[in-house]
PDB file of C-alpha atoms in Angstrom:
ATOM      1  CA  MET X   1     156.357 -14.674 100.826  1.00 56.00           C
ATOM      2  CA  SER X   2     158.030 -17.195  98.486  1.00 59.00           C
ATOM      3  CA  LEU X   3     158.275 -14.555  95.768  1.00 60.00           C
ATOM      4  CA  GLU X   4     159.722 -12.041  98.231  1.00 84.00           C
ATOM      5  CA  LEU X   5     162.301 -14.577  99.406  1.00 85.00           C
ATOM      6  CA  LYS X   6     163.391 -15.025  95.805  1.00 87.00           C
ATOM      7  CA  THR X   7     163.490 -11.281  95.150  1.00 90.00           C
ATOM      8  CA  PHE X   8     164.956  -9.931  98.388  1.00 95.00           C
ATOM      9  CA  LEU X   9     168.020 -10.965 100.364  1.00 97.00           C
ATOM     10  CA  ALA X  10     167.350  -9.454 103.776  1.00 97.00           C
ATOM     11  CA  PHE X  11     164.369  -8.851 106.033  1.00 96.00           C
ATOM     12  CA  ARG X  12     163.457  -7.316 109.370  1.00 94.00           C
ATOM     13  CA  ILE X  13     160.720  -8.401 111.749  1.00 91.00           C
ATOM     14  CA  ILE X  14     157.802  -5.950 111.820  1.00 88.00           C
ATOM     15  CA  GLU X  15     154.642  -6.833 113.760  1.00 82.00           C
ATOM     16  CA  LYS X  16     155.167 -10.588 113.498  1.00 82.00           C
ATOM     17  CA  ASN X  17     155.926 -10.423 109.779  1.00 86.00           C
ATOM     18  CA  LEU X  18     159.048 -10.340 107.649  1.00 90.00           C
ATOM     19  CA  GLU X  19     159.450  -6.949 105.994  1.00 93.00           C
ATOM     20  CA  PRO X  20     161.828  -6.956 102.984  1.00 95.00           C
ATOM     21  CA  ILE X  21     164.913  -4.750 103.131  1.00 96.00           C
ATOM     22  CA  LYS X  22     165.173  -3.410  99.605  1.00 95.00           C
ATOM     23  CA  ARG X  23     168.751  -2.126  99.825  1.00 95.00           C
ATOM     24  CA  PRO X  24     170.769  -4.390 102.145  1.00 96.00           C
ATOM     25  CA  ASP X  25     174.286  -3.393 103.133  1.00 95.00           C
ATOM     26  CA  LEU X  26     176.282  -5.956 101.155  1.00 95.00           C
ATOM     27  CA  ILE X  27     179.919  -6.075 102.215  1.00 95.00           C
ATOM     28  CA  ASN X  28     182.599  -8.031 100.409  1.00 96.00           C
ATOM     29  CA  PRO X  29     184.533 -10.082 102.996  1.00 96.00           C
ATOM     30  CA  ASP X  30     187.709  -9.346 101.023  1.00 95.00           C
ATOM     31  CA  ASP X  31     187.372  -5.718 102.144  1.00 93.00           C
ATOM     32  CA  LEU X  32     187.627  -6.717 105.821  1.00 96.00           C
ATOM     33  CA  LEU X  33     191.297  -6.702 106.745  1.00 96.00           C
ATOM     34  CA  PHE X  34     193.256  -8.171 109.675  1.00 96.00           C
ATOM     35  CA  ILE X  35     190.461 -10.404 110.943  1.00 97.00           C
ATOM     36  CA  ASP X  36     191.480 -13.392 108.829  1.00 97.00           C
ATOM     37  CA  ASP X  37     191.074 -16.041 111.532  1.00 97.00           C
ATOM     38  CA  GLN X  38     187.575 -14.896 112.485  1.00 98.00           C
ATOM     39  CA  LYS X  39     186.648 -14.559 108.821  1.00 98.00           C
ATOM     40  CA  GLU X  40     187.838 -18.060 107.955  1.00 98.00           C
ATOM     41  CA  LYS X  41     185.920 -19.646 110.830  1.00 98.00           C
ATOM     42  CA  LEU X  42     182.700 -17.784 110.052  1.00 98.00           C
ATOM     43  CA  ILE X  43     182.902 -18.579 106.341  1.00 98.00           C
ATOM     44  CA  LYS X  44     183.409 -22.284 107.101  1.00 98.00           C
ATOM     45  CA  ASN X  45     180.475 -22.327 109.513  1.00 98.00           C
ATOM     46  CA  THR X  46     178.206 -20.473 107.088  1.00 98.00           C
ATOM     47  CA  HIS X  47     179.274 -22.629 104.151  1.00 98.00           C
ATOM     48  CA  CYS X  48     178.293 -25.816 105.962  1.00 98.00           C
ATOM     49  CA  PHE X  49     175.000 -24.288 107.082  1.00 98.00           C
ATOM     50  CA  VAL X  50     174.134 -23.187 103.535  1.00 98.00           C
ATOM     51  CA  LYS X  51     174.951 -26.669 102.222  1.00 97.00           C
ATOM     52  CA  GLY X  52     172.500 -28.203 104.679  1.00 96.00           C
ATOM     53  CA  TYR X  53     174.972 -29.559 107.220  1.00 96.00           C
ATOM     54  CA  MET X  54     175.036 -28.969 110.958  1.00 94.00           C
ATOM     55  CA  ALA X  55     176.572 -25.653 111.990  1.00 97.00           C
ATOM     56  CA  ASN X  56     176.920 -23.589 115.140  1.00 97.00           C
ATOM     57  CA  ASP X  57     175.174 -20.482 116.348  1.00 96.00           C
ATOM     58  CA  VAL X  58     177.859 -17.793 116.534  1.00 97.00           C
ATOM     59  CA  LEU X  59     178.658 -14.998 118.969  1.00 96.00           C
ATOM     60  CA  LEU X  60     181.060 -12.337 117.716  1.00 97.00           C
ATOM     61  CA  TRP X  61     182.220 -10.295 120.686  1.00 95.00           C
ATOM     62  CA  GLY X  62     184.883  -7.704 121.338  1.00 94.00           C
ATOM     63  CA  ARG X  63     185.995  -4.159 120.814  1.00 91.00           C
ATOM     64  CA  ARG X  64     183.656  -1.737 119.113  1.00 90.00           C
ATOM     65  CA  GLY X  65     184.417  -0.884 115.499  1.00 89.00           C
ATOM     66  CA  SER X  66     186.498  -4.021 114.985  1.00 92.00           C
ATOM     67  CA  GLY X  67     184.413  -5.506 112.168  1.00 95.00           C
ATOM     68  CA  LYS X  68     181.975  -7.815 113.970  1.00 96.00           C
ATOM     69  CA  SER X  69     178.775  -6.611 112.317  1.00 96.00           C
ATOM     70  CA  ALA X  70     180.458  -6.085 108.959  1.00 97.00           C
ATOM     71  CA  LEU X  71     181.721  -9.665 108.986  1.00 98.00           C
ATOM     72  CA  VAL X  72     178.237 -11.049 109.621  1.00 98.00           C
ATOM     73  CA  LYS X  73     176.759  -8.927 106.827  1.00 98.00           C
ATOM     74  CA  SER X  74     179.534 -10.038 104.492  1.00 98.00           C
ATOM     75  CA  MET X  75     178.212 -13.590 104.731  1.00 98.00           C
ATOM     76  CA  LEU X  76     175.126 -12.451 102.830  1.00 98.00           C
ATOM     77  CA  PHE X  77     177.351 -11.074 100.059  1.00 98.00           C
ATOM     78  CA  ARG X  78     179.361 -14.303 100.017  1.00 98.00           C
ATOM     79  CA  PHE X  79     176.475 -16.801  99.994  1.00 98.00           C
ATOM     80  CA  LYS X  80     173.463 -14.925  98.595  1.00 97.00           C
ATOM     81  CA  ASP X  81     173.558 -16.869  95.334  1.00 96.00           C
ATOM     82  CA  GLU X  82     173.486 -20.153  97.263  1.00 97.00           C
ATOM     83  CA  GLY X  83     170.148 -19.463  98.932  1.00 96.00           C
ATOM     84  CA  LEU X  84     171.251 -17.577 102.039  1.00 97.00           C
ATOM     85  CA  ARG X  85     168.909 -14.933 103.424  1.00 97.00           C
ATOM     86  CA  MET X  86     169.297 -12.728 106.502  1.00 98.00           C
ATOM     87  CA  ILE X  87     166.733 -11.608 109.076  1.00 96.00           C
ATOM     88  CA  GLN X  88     167.597  -8.588 111.227  1.00 96.00           C
ATOM     89  CA  ALA X  89     166.199  -9.153 114.714  1.00 93.00           C
ATOM     90  CA  TYR X  90     166.105  -7.256 117.982  1.00 90.00           C
ATOM     91  CA  LYS X  91     165.448  -8.296 121.552  1.00 88.00           C
ATOM     92  CA  SER X  92     161.919  -6.959 121.183  1.00 87.00           C
ATOM     93  CA  ASN X  93     161.298  -9.592 118.482  1.00 89.00           C
ATOM     94  CA  LEU X  94     162.075 -12.585 120.676  1.00 86.00           C
ATOM     95  CA  GLU X  95     158.422 -13.122 121.556  1.00 85.00           C
ATOM     96  CA  ASP X  96     157.491 -13.168 117.852  1.00 83.00           C
ATOM     97  CA  LEU X  97     159.823 -15.927 116.728  1.00 84.00           C
ATOM     98  CA  ALA X  98     157.167 -18.648 116.740  1.00 83.00           C
ATOM     99  CA  PHE X  99     155.426 -16.778 113.926  1.00 85.00           C
ATOM    100  CA  ILE X 100     158.686 -16.451 112.013  1.00 87.00           C
ATOM    101  CA  TYR X 101     159.308 -20.178 112.364  1.00 88.00           C
ATOM    102  CA  GLU X 102     156.014 -20.853 110.604  1.00 87.00           C
ATOM    103  CA  TYR X 103     156.997 -18.574 107.725  1.00 87.00           C
ATOM    104  CA  ILE X 104     160.342 -20.154 106.980  1.00 92.00           C
ATOM    105  CA  TYR X 105     160.413 -23.783 108.111  1.00 89.00           C
ATOM    106  CA  ASP X 106     159.382 -25.251 104.733  1.00 90.00           C
ATOM    107  CA  LYS X 107     161.114 -22.686 102.519  1.00 93.00           C
ATOM    108  CA  PRO X 108     164.050 -23.720 100.269  1.00 94.00           C
ATOM    109  CA  TYR X 109     166.321 -21.037 101.725  1.00 96.00           C
ATOM    110  CA  ARG X 110     168.747 -20.826 104.635  1.00 97.00           C
ATOM    111  CA  PHE X 111     168.327 -17.994 107.142  1.00 97.00           C
ATOM    112  CA  ILE X 112     170.708 -16.177 109.464  1.00 98.00           C
ATOM    113  CA  LEU X 113     168.816 -14.574 112.339  1.00 96.00           C
ATOM    114  CA  PHE X 114     171.082 -11.610 113.080  1.00 97.00           C
ATOM    115  CA  PHE X 115     171.132  -9.827 116.447  1.00 94.00           C
ATOM    116  CA  ASP X 116     173.462  -6.826 116.333  1.00 95.00           C
ATOM    117  CA  ASP X 117     174.976  -5.239 119.451  1.00 91.00           C
ATOM    118  CA  LEU X 118     173.218  -7.670 121.763  1.00 89.00           C
ATOM    119  CA  VAL X 119     173.353  -6.903 125.487  1.00 86.00           C
ATOM    120  CA  PHE X 120     170.997  -7.542 128.387  1.00 83.00           C
ATOM    121  CA  SER X 121     170.501  -5.295 131.373  1.00 75.00           C
ATOM    122  CA  GLU X 122     169.882  -6.521 134.884  1.00 66.00           C
ATOM    123  CA  LYS X 123     166.690  -8.594 135.241  1.00 72.00           C
ATOM    124  CA  ASP X 124     165.808  -8.313 131.549  1.00 74.00           C
ATOM    125  CA  GLU X 125     163.066 -10.904 131.032  1.00 75.00           C
ATOM    126  CA  ARG X 126     164.134 -11.405 127.421  1.00 82.00           C
ATOM    127  CA  PHE X 127     167.378 -12.942 128.661  1.00 76.00           C
ATOM    128  CA  SER X 128     165.557 -16.237 129.254  1.00 78.00           C
ATOM    129  CA  LEU X 129     163.848 -16.005 125.871  1.00 81.00           C
ATOM    130  CA  MET X 130     167.232 -15.698 124.197  1.00 82.00           C
ATOM    131  CA  LYS X 131     168.502 -18.772 126.023  1.00 79.00           C
ATOM    132  CA  ALA X 132     165.448 -20.721 124.900  1.00 81.00           C
ATOM    133  CA  LEU X 133     165.939 -19.588 121.299  1.00 81.00           C
ATOM    134  CA  LEU X 134     169.461 -20.962 121.248  1.00 79.00           C
ATOM    135  CA  GLU X 135     168.789 -24.151 123.174  1.00 79.00           C
ATOM    136  CA  GLY X 136     166.172 -25.417 125.560  1.00 64.00           C
ATOM    137  CA  ASP X 137     162.845 -24.358 124.053  1.00 75.00           C
ATOM    138  CA  ILE X 138     160.256 -27.120 123.813  1.00 75.00           C
ATOM    139  CA  GLU X 139     159.581 -26.127 120.189  1.00 79.00           C
ATOM    140  CA  GLN X 140     162.182 -27.294 117.711  1.00 83.00           C
ATOM    141  CA  ARG X 141     163.824 -24.515 115.781  1.00 89.00           C
ATOM    142  CA  PRO X 142     163.664 -24.864 111.968  1.00 92.00           C
ATOM    143  CA  ASP X 143     166.753 -26.558 110.551  1.00 94.00           C
ATOM    144  CA  ASN X 144     167.129 -23.741 108.032  1.00 96.00           C
ATOM    145  CA  LEU X 145     167.642 -21.081 110.725  1.00 95.00           C
ATOM    146  CA  ILE X 146     170.865 -20.184 112.517  1.00 96.00           C
ATOM    147  CA  VAL X 147     171.637 -17.375 114.982  1.00 95.00           C
ATOM    148  CA  TYR X 148     174.533 -14.935 114.600  1.00 97.00           C
ATOM    149  CA  ALA X 149     174.914 -12.223 117.242  1.00 95.00           C
ATOM    150  CA  THR X 150     177.413  -9.447 117.921  1.00 96.00           C
ATOM    151  CA  SER X 151     178.165  -7.768 121.225  1.00 93.00           C
ATOM    152  CA  ASN X 152     180.795  -5.543 122.778  1.00 90.00           C
ATOM    153  CA  ARG X 153     180.469  -7.676 125.919  1.00 87.00           C
ATOM    154  CA  ARG X 154     181.782 -11.190 126.170  1.00 85.00           C
ATOM    155  CA  ASP X 155     179.042 -12.319 128.579  1.00 79.00           C
ATOM    156  CA  LEU X 156     176.263 -10.276 126.888  1.00 79.00           C
ATOM    157  CA  THR X 157     175.239  -8.635 130.152  1.00 78.00           C
ATOM    158  CA  ILE X 158     175.638  -5.308 131.896  1.00 64.00           C
ATOM    159  CA  GLU X 159     177.094  -6.525 135.150  1.00 61.00           C
ATOM    160  CA  LYS X 160     175.806  -5.193 138.433  1.00 55.00           C
ATOM    161  CA  LEU X 161     176.822  -7.741 140.993  1.00 48.00           C
ATOM    162  CA  GLN X 162     178.077  -5.782 143.978  1.00 49.00           C
ATOM    163  CA  ASP X 163     174.649  -5.587 145.631  1.00 53.00           C
ATOM    164  CA  GLU X 164     173.724  -9.215 145.074  1.00 53.00           C
ATOM    165  CA  LYS X 165     173.827 -11.760 147.862  1.00 50.00           C
ATOM    166  CA  PHE X 166     174.978 -14.506 145.489  1.00 43.00           C
ATOM    167  CA  PRO X 167     176.710 -12.779 142.544  1.00 50.00           C
ATOM    168  CA  GLU X 168     177.976 -16.105 141.228  1.00 53.00           C
ATOM    169  CA  ASP X 169     174.379 -16.986 140.326  1.00 49.00           C
ATOM    170  CA  SER X 170     174.175 -14.055 137.910  1.00 52.00           C
ATOM    171  CA  LEU X 171     177.510 -14.994 136.401  1.00 53.00           C
ATOM    172  CA  ASN X 172     176.315 -18.554 135.921  1.00 59.00           C
ATOM    173  CA  ASP X 173     173.194 -17.254 134.172  1.00 63.00           C
ATOM    174  CA  ALA X 174     175.305 -15.117 131.854  1.00 62.00           C
ATOM    175  CA  TYR X 175     177.620 -17.996 131.012  1.00 71.00           C
ATOM    176  CA  ALA X 176     174.609 -20.265 130.466  1.00 76.00           C
ATOM    177  CA  LEU X 177     173.569 -17.979 127.620  1.00 81.00           C
ATOM    178  CA  VAL X 178     177.028 -17.530 126.122  1.00 85.00           C
ATOM    179  CA  ASP X 179     177.700 -21.271 126.276  1.00 87.00           C
ATOM    180  CA  ARG X 180     174.744 -21.857 123.967  1.00 89.00           C
ATOM    181  CA  PHE X 181     176.702 -20.251 121.130  1.00 91.00           C
ATOM    182  CA  GLY X 182     178.723 -23.136 119.746  1.00 93.00           C
ATOM    183  CA  LEU X 183     181.219 -20.790 118.080  1.00 96.00           C
ATOM    184  CA  ARG X 184     182.505 -17.698 119.868  1.00 96.00           C
ATOM    185  CA  LEU X 185     184.802 -15.323 117.983  1.00 97.00           C
ATOM    186  CA  GLY X 186     186.745 -12.608 119.793  1.00 96.00           C
ATOM    187  CA  PHE X 187     187.726  -9.293 118.199  1.00 96.00           C
ATOM    188  CA  TRP X 188     190.443  -6.966 119.442  1.00 92.00           C
ATOM    189  CA  GLY X 189     191.754  -3.542 118.520  1.00 87.00           C
ATOM    190  CA  PHE X 190     194.093  -2.871 115.625  1.00 93.00           C
ATOM    191  CA  SER X 191     197.658  -1.632 115.782  1.00 94.00           C
ATOM    192  CA  LYS X 192     198.528   1.712 114.241  1.00 95.00           C
ATOM    193  CA  GLU X 193     200.157  -0.057 111.292  1.00 96.00           C
ATOM    194  CA  GLN X 194     197.061  -2.164 110.672  1.00 96.00           C
ATOM    195  CA  TYR X 195     194.832   0.878 110.974  1.00 94.00           C
ATOM    196  CA  ILE X 196     196.878   2.826 108.418  1.00 96.00           C
ATOM    197  CA  ASN X 197     196.760  -0.111 106.013  1.00 96.00           C
ATOM    198  CA  ILE X 198     192.969  -0.230 106.345  1.00 95.00           C
ATOM    199  CA  VAL X 199     192.852   3.509 105.641  1.00 94.00           C
ATOM    200  CA  LYS X 200     194.992   2.961 102.536  1.00 94.00           C
ATOM    201  CA  HIS X 201     192.584   0.237 101.405  1.00 94.00           C
ATOM    202  CA  TYR X 202     189.621   2.607 101.666  1.00 92.00           C
ATOM    203  CA  VAL X 203     191.537   5.444 100.000  1.00 90.00           C
ATOM    204  CA  LYS X 204     192.389   3.147  97.089  1.00 90.00           C
ATOM    205  CA  SER X 205     188.757   2.050  96.782  1.00 88.00           C
ATOM    206  CA  LEU X 206     187.836   5.730  96.396  1.00 85.00           C
ATOM    207  CA  ASN X 207     190.340   6.082  93.536  1.00 85.00           C
ATOM    208  CA  LEU X 208     192.405   8.575  95.510  1.00 83.00           C
ATOM    209  CA  THR X 209     196.186   8.829  95.389  1.00 84.00           C
ATOM    210  CA  TRP X 210     197.857   8.151  98.724  1.00 86.00           C
ATOM    211  CA  ASN X 211     199.672  11.097 100.245  1.00 85.00           C
ATOM    212  CA  GLU X 212     202.070  10.726 103.176  1.00 86.00           C
ATOM    213  CA  GLU X 213     200.283  13.609 104.871  1.00 89.00           C
ATOM    214  CA  PHE X 214     197.207  11.410 104.976  1.00 91.00           C
ATOM    215  CA  GLU X 215     198.928   9.136 107.496  1.00 92.00           C
ATOM    216  CA  LYS X 216     199.442  11.972 109.976  1.00 93.00           C
ATOM    217  CA  GLU X 217     195.864  13.130 109.515  1.00 93.00           C
ATOM    218  CA  ALA X 218     194.552   9.582 109.892  1.00 94.00           C
ATOM    219  CA  ASP X 219     196.496   9.127 113.123  1.00 94.00           C
ATOM    220  CA  ARG X 220     195.081  12.323 114.609  1.00 94.00           C
ATOM    221  CA  PHE X 221     191.603  11.354 113.447  1.00 94.00           C
ATOM    222  CA  ALA X 222     191.831   7.953 115.165  1.00 93.00           C
ATOM    223  CA  LEU X 223     192.953   9.494 118.444  1.00 91.00           C
ATOM    224  CA  ASN X 224     189.953  11.819 118.404  1.00 91.00           C
ATOM    225  CA  ALA X 225     187.671   8.936 117.399  1.00 88.00           C
ATOM    226  CA  GLY X 226     188.690   6.798 120.360  1.00 85.00           C
ATOM    227  CA  GLY X 227     191.354   4.536 118.886  1.00 91.00           C
ATOM    228  CA  TYR X 228     192.503   2.515 115.910  1.00 94.00           C
ATOM    229  CA  SER X 229     189.602   0.588 114.419  1.00 93.00           C
ATOM    230  CA  GLY X 230     188.138  -0.395 111.086  1.00 92.00           C
ATOM    231  CA  ARG X 231     185.242   1.939 111.754  1.00 93.00           C
ATOM    232  CA  SER X 232     187.468   4.961 112.368  1.00 94.00           C
ATOM    233  CA  ALA X 233     189.468   4.072 109.228  1.00 93.00           C
ATOM    234  CA  LYS X 234     186.311   4.141 107.127  1.00 92.00           C
ATOM    235  CA  GLN X 235     185.162   7.349 108.795  1.00 93.00           C
ATOM    236  CA  PHE X 236     188.513   8.973 108.054  1.00 92.00           C
ATOM    237  CA  ALA X 237     188.208   8.009 104.383  1.00 92.00           C
ATOM    238  CA  LYS X 238     184.835   9.777 104.289  1.00 91.00           C
ATOM    239  CA  TYR X 239     186.316  12.753 106.141  1.00 91.00           C
ATOM    240  CA  LEU X 240     189.136  12.883 103.603  1.00 88.00           C
ATOM    241  CA  THR X 241     186.685  12.769 100.711  1.00 86.00           C
ATOM    242  CA  VAL X 242     184.684  15.638 102.194  1.00 88.00           C
ATOM    243  CA  ASN X 243     187.807  17.787 102.546  1.00 79.00           C
ATOM    244  CA  LEU X 244     188.995  17.054  99.013  1.00 76.00           C
ATOM    245  CA  CYS X 245     185.539  17.751  97.616  1.00 77.00           C
ATOM    246  CA  TYR X 246     185.252  21.031  99.498  1.00 69.00           C
ATOM    247  CA  ASN X 247     188.742  22.196  98.523  1.00 72.00           C
ATOM    248  CA  LYS X 248     188.066  21.343  94.892  1.00 70.00           C
ATOM    249  CA  ASN X 249     184.934  23.472  94.835  1.00 72.00           C
ATOM    250  CA  HIS X 250     186.226  26.293  97.034  1.00 67.00           C
ATOM    251  CA  GLY X 251     189.918  26.290  96.251  1.00 56.00           C
TER     252      GLY X 251
END
C-alpha cells in the first residue's frame, strides 16, 4: 500500500480495500471561475490540513452544476505534490471505514475522504453512521483524514415531514449532521454574463476563436440545459467542438 500511495493520487473503496484510480480527474482551480470566495476558503482549509494543522470537515452545498465537485477535485491538483491523496467514498462504504483507518493512520500522507452528491432518504440507517464519522464515534479518526462532501441539499436530507407527529425532531437530526461540518460553503447559480465568460474560457482553452454567434448559441443551450451553470458552459464547449468537427469533415 505504501508504494501505491506514492504512485497514485486517488483511490476508491472496494470491498474494504483502497483501489487505486489510475487516471484521476485533475482540475486546475484557476479554471473554476466566479466562485472565488468558496475557492479561497477551501484552499486555506486544505493548506492547513496538508501542513499538519487542525482543519475543518467541509460541506459544499448548493445549486447543481455550480462547481462544488470540481472545486473539491481541484484540491488534489493543487496539493498533490505536498502529500495530499483523495479517497472517493459512498454511503455504502460507511461501514467499512474502520478498515480504512487501519490502512492510513500511520502513513506519511494526508487524505481527503470525498463524498460526492451526498443525500439521505427518510430513515436511512447510514445517516447515523455519517454523524459518527464526523463527530461522536468512540473510535478516534486518524489525524491525517478529513471529510469533504458535496450535496445539492443544504440539510443533506430528502424531507418528508408532513406525515410526522413531531417534524421538528427530523429537522433537528438533519441539522445535527450538518452542524458537524465545521466549514459550510454555499454555491448559487451564475448570471448570464458570468456564464458567457465561463464559455469563453472553455472556448479559449480549446484554441477556438470566439465568434459573437457563439453567445446566442450558448444562451439557447443553457436554457435547454436548465439554466446558467459551469456544467452547462463546459457542455456547450463540447457541443461547439462537435459541430465544428462535423462541419469541417462534412462541409
